[in-house]
Amino acid sequence: GEHVAVATAAFLWGKGAAEAPLDALRALPAWRLALEPPSVHADSHQVGGLERSMGLLSNCRAVVPPLEAAGSKATAMLRANAYVHQYESCGVDREELSLALLQLAQVTSDYKQL
């Protein structure tokens, strides 16, 4: 199914940002599936010397599959002790790695409930 966006915002920078047409943005799933009307912020400031630029920020369930894949792979690697010695040499012990994976699982669960 489609992913509901809890919050979506567009940030437009550069010449004519305040007058930019939003038709292309309105066609994006993050825009169409937003629970509340997306907010648009425009500023004439040029970013990185570009005449115009845009950023889109959305909070939706579309991140769940990549988070699940990363969590699954990292858990399997930790169980196999893969690269654990390298983390330990940088001061990150197995317990910290396990805690990080638990936190990732919680974030994934939170996104699933959106």
PDB file of C-alpha atoms in Angstrom:
ATOM      1  CA  GLY A   1       0.000   0.000   0.000  1.00  0.00           C
ATOM      2  CA  GLU A   2       0.863   3.617  -0.123  1.00  0.00           C
ATOM      3  CA  HIS A   3       2.757   5.303   2.684  1.00  0.00           C
ATOM      4  CA  VAL A   4       1.018   8.049   4.640  1.00  0.00           C
ATOM      5  CA  ALA A   5       3.227  11.070   5.282  1.00  0.00           C
ATOM      6  CA  VAL A   6       2.825  12.462   8.793  1.00  0.00           C
ATOM      7  CA  ALA A   7       4.643  15.689   7.940  1.00  0.00           C
ATOM      8  CA  THR A   8       5.994  17.097   4.698  1.00  0.00           C
ATOM      9  CA  ALA A   9       7.818  20.351   4.029  1.00  0.00           C
ATOM     10  CA  ALA A  10       9.437  21.825   0.940  1.00  0.00           C
ATOM     11  CA  PHE A  11      12.287  24.321   1.148  1.00  0.00           C
ATOM     12  CA  LEU A  12      12.932  26.474  -1.934  1.00  0.00           C
ATOM     13  CA  TRP A  13      16.000  28.693  -2.242  1.00  0.00           C
ATOM     14  CA  GLY A  14      17.230  31.136  -4.843  1.00  0.00           C
ATOM     15  CA  LYS A  15      15.948  33.571  -7.421  1.00  0.00           C
ATOM     16  CA  GLY A  16      12.160  33.440  -7.701  1.00  0.00           C
ATOM     17  CA  ALA A  17      11.753  30.869  -4.911  1.00  0.00           C
ATOM     18  CA  ALA A  18       8.664  32.578  -3.502  1.00  0.00           C
ATOM     19  CA  GLU A  19       6.966  32.557  -6.916  1.00  0.00           C
ATOM     20  CA  ALA A  20       7.977  29.035  -7.948  1.00  0.00           C
ATOM     21  CA  PRO A  21       5.120  26.862  -9.284  1.00  0.00           C
ATOM     22  CA  LEU A  22       4.370  23.898  -7.027  1.00  0.00           C
ATOM     23  CA  ASP A  23       2.616  21.623  -9.566  1.00  0.00           C
ATOM     24  CA  ALA A  24       5.513  19.150  -9.788  1.00  0.00           C
ATOM     25  CA  LEU A  25       5.739  18.959  -5.987  1.00  0.00           C
ATOM     26  CA  ARG A  26       2.018  18.309  -5.662  1.00  0.00           C
ATOM     27  CA  ALA A  27       2.431  15.183  -7.816  1.00  0.00           C
ATOM     28  CA  LEU A  28       4.956  13.619  -5.397  1.00  0.00           C
ATOM     29  CA  PRO A  29       3.644  10.821  -3.133  1.00  0.00           C
ATOM     30  CA  ALA A  30       5.030  12.581  -0.041  1.00  0.00           C
ATOM     31  CA  TRP A  31       2.855  15.551  -0.952  1.00  0.00           C
ATOM     32  CA  ARG A  32      -0.282  13.676  -2.004  1.00  0.00           C
ATOM     33  CA  LEU A  33      -0.263  11.376   1.019  1.00  0.00           C
ATOM     34  CA  ALA A  34       0.386  14.022   3.668  1.00  0.00           C
ATOM     35  CA  LEU A  35      -2.060  13.933   6.570  1.00  0.00           C
ATOM     36  CA  GLU A  36      -1.871  17.726   6.789  1.00  0.00           C
ATOM     37  CA  PRO A  37      -1.145  20.235   4.038  1.00  0.00           C
ATOM     38  CA  PRO A  38       2.599  20.326   3.404  1.00  0.00           C
ATOM     39  CA  SER A  39       4.363  23.533   4.352  1.00  0.00           C
ATOM     40  CA  VAL A  40       6.436  25.460   1.837  1.00  0.00           C
ATOM     41  CA  HIS A  41       9.301  27.732   2.852  1.00  0.00           C
ATOM     42  CA  ALA A  42      10.913  30.056   0.300  1.00  0.00           C
ATOM     43  CA  ASP A  43      14.043  32.172   0.597  1.00  0.00           C
ATOM     44  CA  SER A  44      15.889  34.152  -2.066  1.00  0.00           C
ATOM     45  CA  HIS A  45      19.262  33.087  -0.617  1.00  0.00           C
ATOM     46  CA  GLN A  46      21.280  31.022  -3.105  1.00  0.00           C
ATOM     47  CA  VAL A  47      22.703  27.780  -1.728  1.00  0.00           C
ATOM     48  CA  GLY A  48      26.130  26.688  -2.900  1.00  0.00           C
ATOM     49  CA  GLY A  49      26.182  29.239  -5.706  1.00  0.00           C
ATOM     50  CA  LEU A  50      23.226  27.558  -7.421  1.00  0.00           C
ATOM     51  CA  GLU A  51      20.634  29.805  -9.031  1.00  0.00           C
ATOM     52  CA  ARG A  52      17.841  27.689  -7.502  1.00  0.00           C
ATOM     53  CA  SER A  53      17.663  24.663  -5.211  1.00  0.00           C
ATOM     54  CA  MET A  54      15.063  22.704  -3.317  1.00  0.00           C
ATOM     55  CA  GLY A  55      14.886  20.331  -0.383  1.00  0.00           C
ATOM     56  CA  LEU A  56      11.990  18.071   0.535  1.00  0.00           C
ATOM     57  CA  LEU A  57      11.534  16.682   4.015  1.00  0.00           C
ATOM     58  CA  SER A  58       8.904  14.031   4.689  1.00  0.00           C
ATOM     59  CA  ASN A  59       8.163  11.699   7.573  1.00  0.00           C
ATOM     60  CA  CYS A  60       6.501   8.554   6.274  1.00  0.00           C
ATOM     61  CA  ARG A  61       6.674   4.756   6.319  1.00  0.00           C
ATOM     62  CA  ALA A  62       8.679   4.564   3.095  1.00  0.00           C
ATOM     63  CA  VAL A  63      11.839   4.174   5.221  1.00  0.00           C
ATOM     64  CA  VAL A  64      10.606   0.958   6.885  1.00  0.00           C
ATOM     65  CA  PRO A  65      11.940  -1.565   4.304  1.00  0.00           C
ATOM     66  CA  PRO A  66      15.490  -0.111   4.252  1.00  0.00           C
ATOM     67  CA  LEU A  67      15.542   0.147   8.060  1.00  0.00           C
ATOM     68  CA  GLU A  68      14.387  -3.466   8.403  1.00  0.00           C
ATOM     69  CA  ALA A  69      17.004  -4.647   5.906  1.00  0.00           C
ATOM     70  CA  ALA A  70      19.795  -2.740   7.653  1.00  0.00           C
ATOM     71  CA  GLY A  71      18.701  -3.971  11.074  1.00  0.00           C
ATOM     72  CA  SER A  72      18.464  -7.570   9.919  1.00  0.00           C
ATOM     73  CA  LYS A  73      21.880  -7.513   8.277  1.00  0.00           C
ATOM     74  CA  ALA A  74      23.527  -5.758  11.232  1.00  0.00           C
ATOM     75  CA  THR A  75      21.974  -8.218  13.699  1.00  0.00           C
ATOM     76  CA  ALA A  76      23.219 -11.184  11.662  1.00  0.00           C
ATOM     77  CA  MET A  77      26.690  -9.661  11.490  1.00  0.00           C
ATOM     78  CA  LEU A  78      26.768  -9.022  15.246  1.00  0.00           C
ATOM     79  CA  ARG A  79      25.669 -12.604  15.964  1.00  0.00           C
ATOM     80  CA  ALA A  80      28.500 -13.824  13.720  1.00  0.00           C
ATOM     81  CA  ASN A  81      30.974 -11.455  15.460  1.00  0.00           C
ATOM     82  CA  ALA A  82      31.692  -9.829  12.103  1.00  0.00           C
ATOM     83  CA  TYR A  83      33.775  -6.660  12.500  1.00  0.00           C
ATOM     84  CA  VAL A  84      33.124  -6.550  16.269  1.00  0.00           C
ATOM     85  CA  HIS A  85      36.883  -6.392  16.924  1.00  0.00           C
ATOM     86  CA  GLN A  86      37.118  -3.248  14.789  1.00  0.00           C
ATOM     87  CA  TYR A  87      34.359  -1.543  16.766  1.00  0.00           C
ATOM     88  CA  GLU A  88      36.014  -2.608  20.020  1.00  0.00           C
ATOM     89  CA  SER A  89      39.330  -1.122  18.864  1.00  0.00           C
ATOM     90  CA  CYS A  90      37.461   2.209  18.516  1.00  0.00           C
ATOM     91  CA  GLY A  91      35.962   1.934  22.002  1.00  0.00           C
ATOM     92  CA  VAL A  92      32.527   0.585  21.047  1.00  0.00           C
ATOM     93  CA  ASP A  93      31.815  -2.686  22.820  1.00  0.00           C
ATOM     94  CA  ARG A  94      29.368  -5.448  21.960  1.00  0.00           C
ATOM     95  CA  GLU A  95      26.815  -4.153  24.494  1.00  0.00           C
ATOM     96  CA  GLU A  96      26.775  -0.723  22.825  1.00  0.00           C
ATOM     97  CA  LEU A  97      26.287  -2.363  19.429  1.00  0.00           C
ATOM     98  CA  SER A  98      23.389  -4.416  20.801  1.00  0.00           C
ATOM     99  CA  LEU A  99      21.826  -1.296  22.296  1.00  0.00           C
ATOM    100  CA  ALA A 100      22.139   0.541  18.976  1.00  0.00           C
ATOM    101  CA  LEU A 101      20.367  -2.336  17.217  1.00  0.00           C
ATOM    102  CA  LEU A 102      17.583  -2.261  19.809  1.00  0.00           C
ATOM    103  CA  GLN A 103      17.203   1.465  19.217  1.00  0.00           C
ATOM    104  CA  LEU A 104      17.061   0.875  15.460  1.00  0.00           C
ATOM    105  CA  ALA A 105      14.349  -1.753  16.012  1.00  0.00           C
ATOM    106  CA  GLN A 106      12.360   0.756  18.096  1.00  0.00           C
ATOM    107  CA  VAL A 107      12.675   3.458  15.424  1.00  0.00           C
ATOM    108  CA  THR A 108      11.563   0.948  12.783  1.00  0.00           C
ATOM    109  CA  SER A 109       8.584  -0.030  14.922  1.00  0.00           C
ATOM    110  CA  ASP A 110       7.668   3.630  15.440  1.00  0.00           C
ATOM    111  CA  TYR A 111       7.706   4.246  11.690  1.00  0.00           C
ATOM    112  CA  LYS A 112       5.530   1.172  11.089  1.00  0.00           C
ATOM    113  CA  GLN A 113       2.909   2.662  13.401  1.00  0.00           C
ATOM    114  CA  LEU A 114       2.634   5.936  11.464  1.00  0.00           C
TER     115      LEU A 114
END
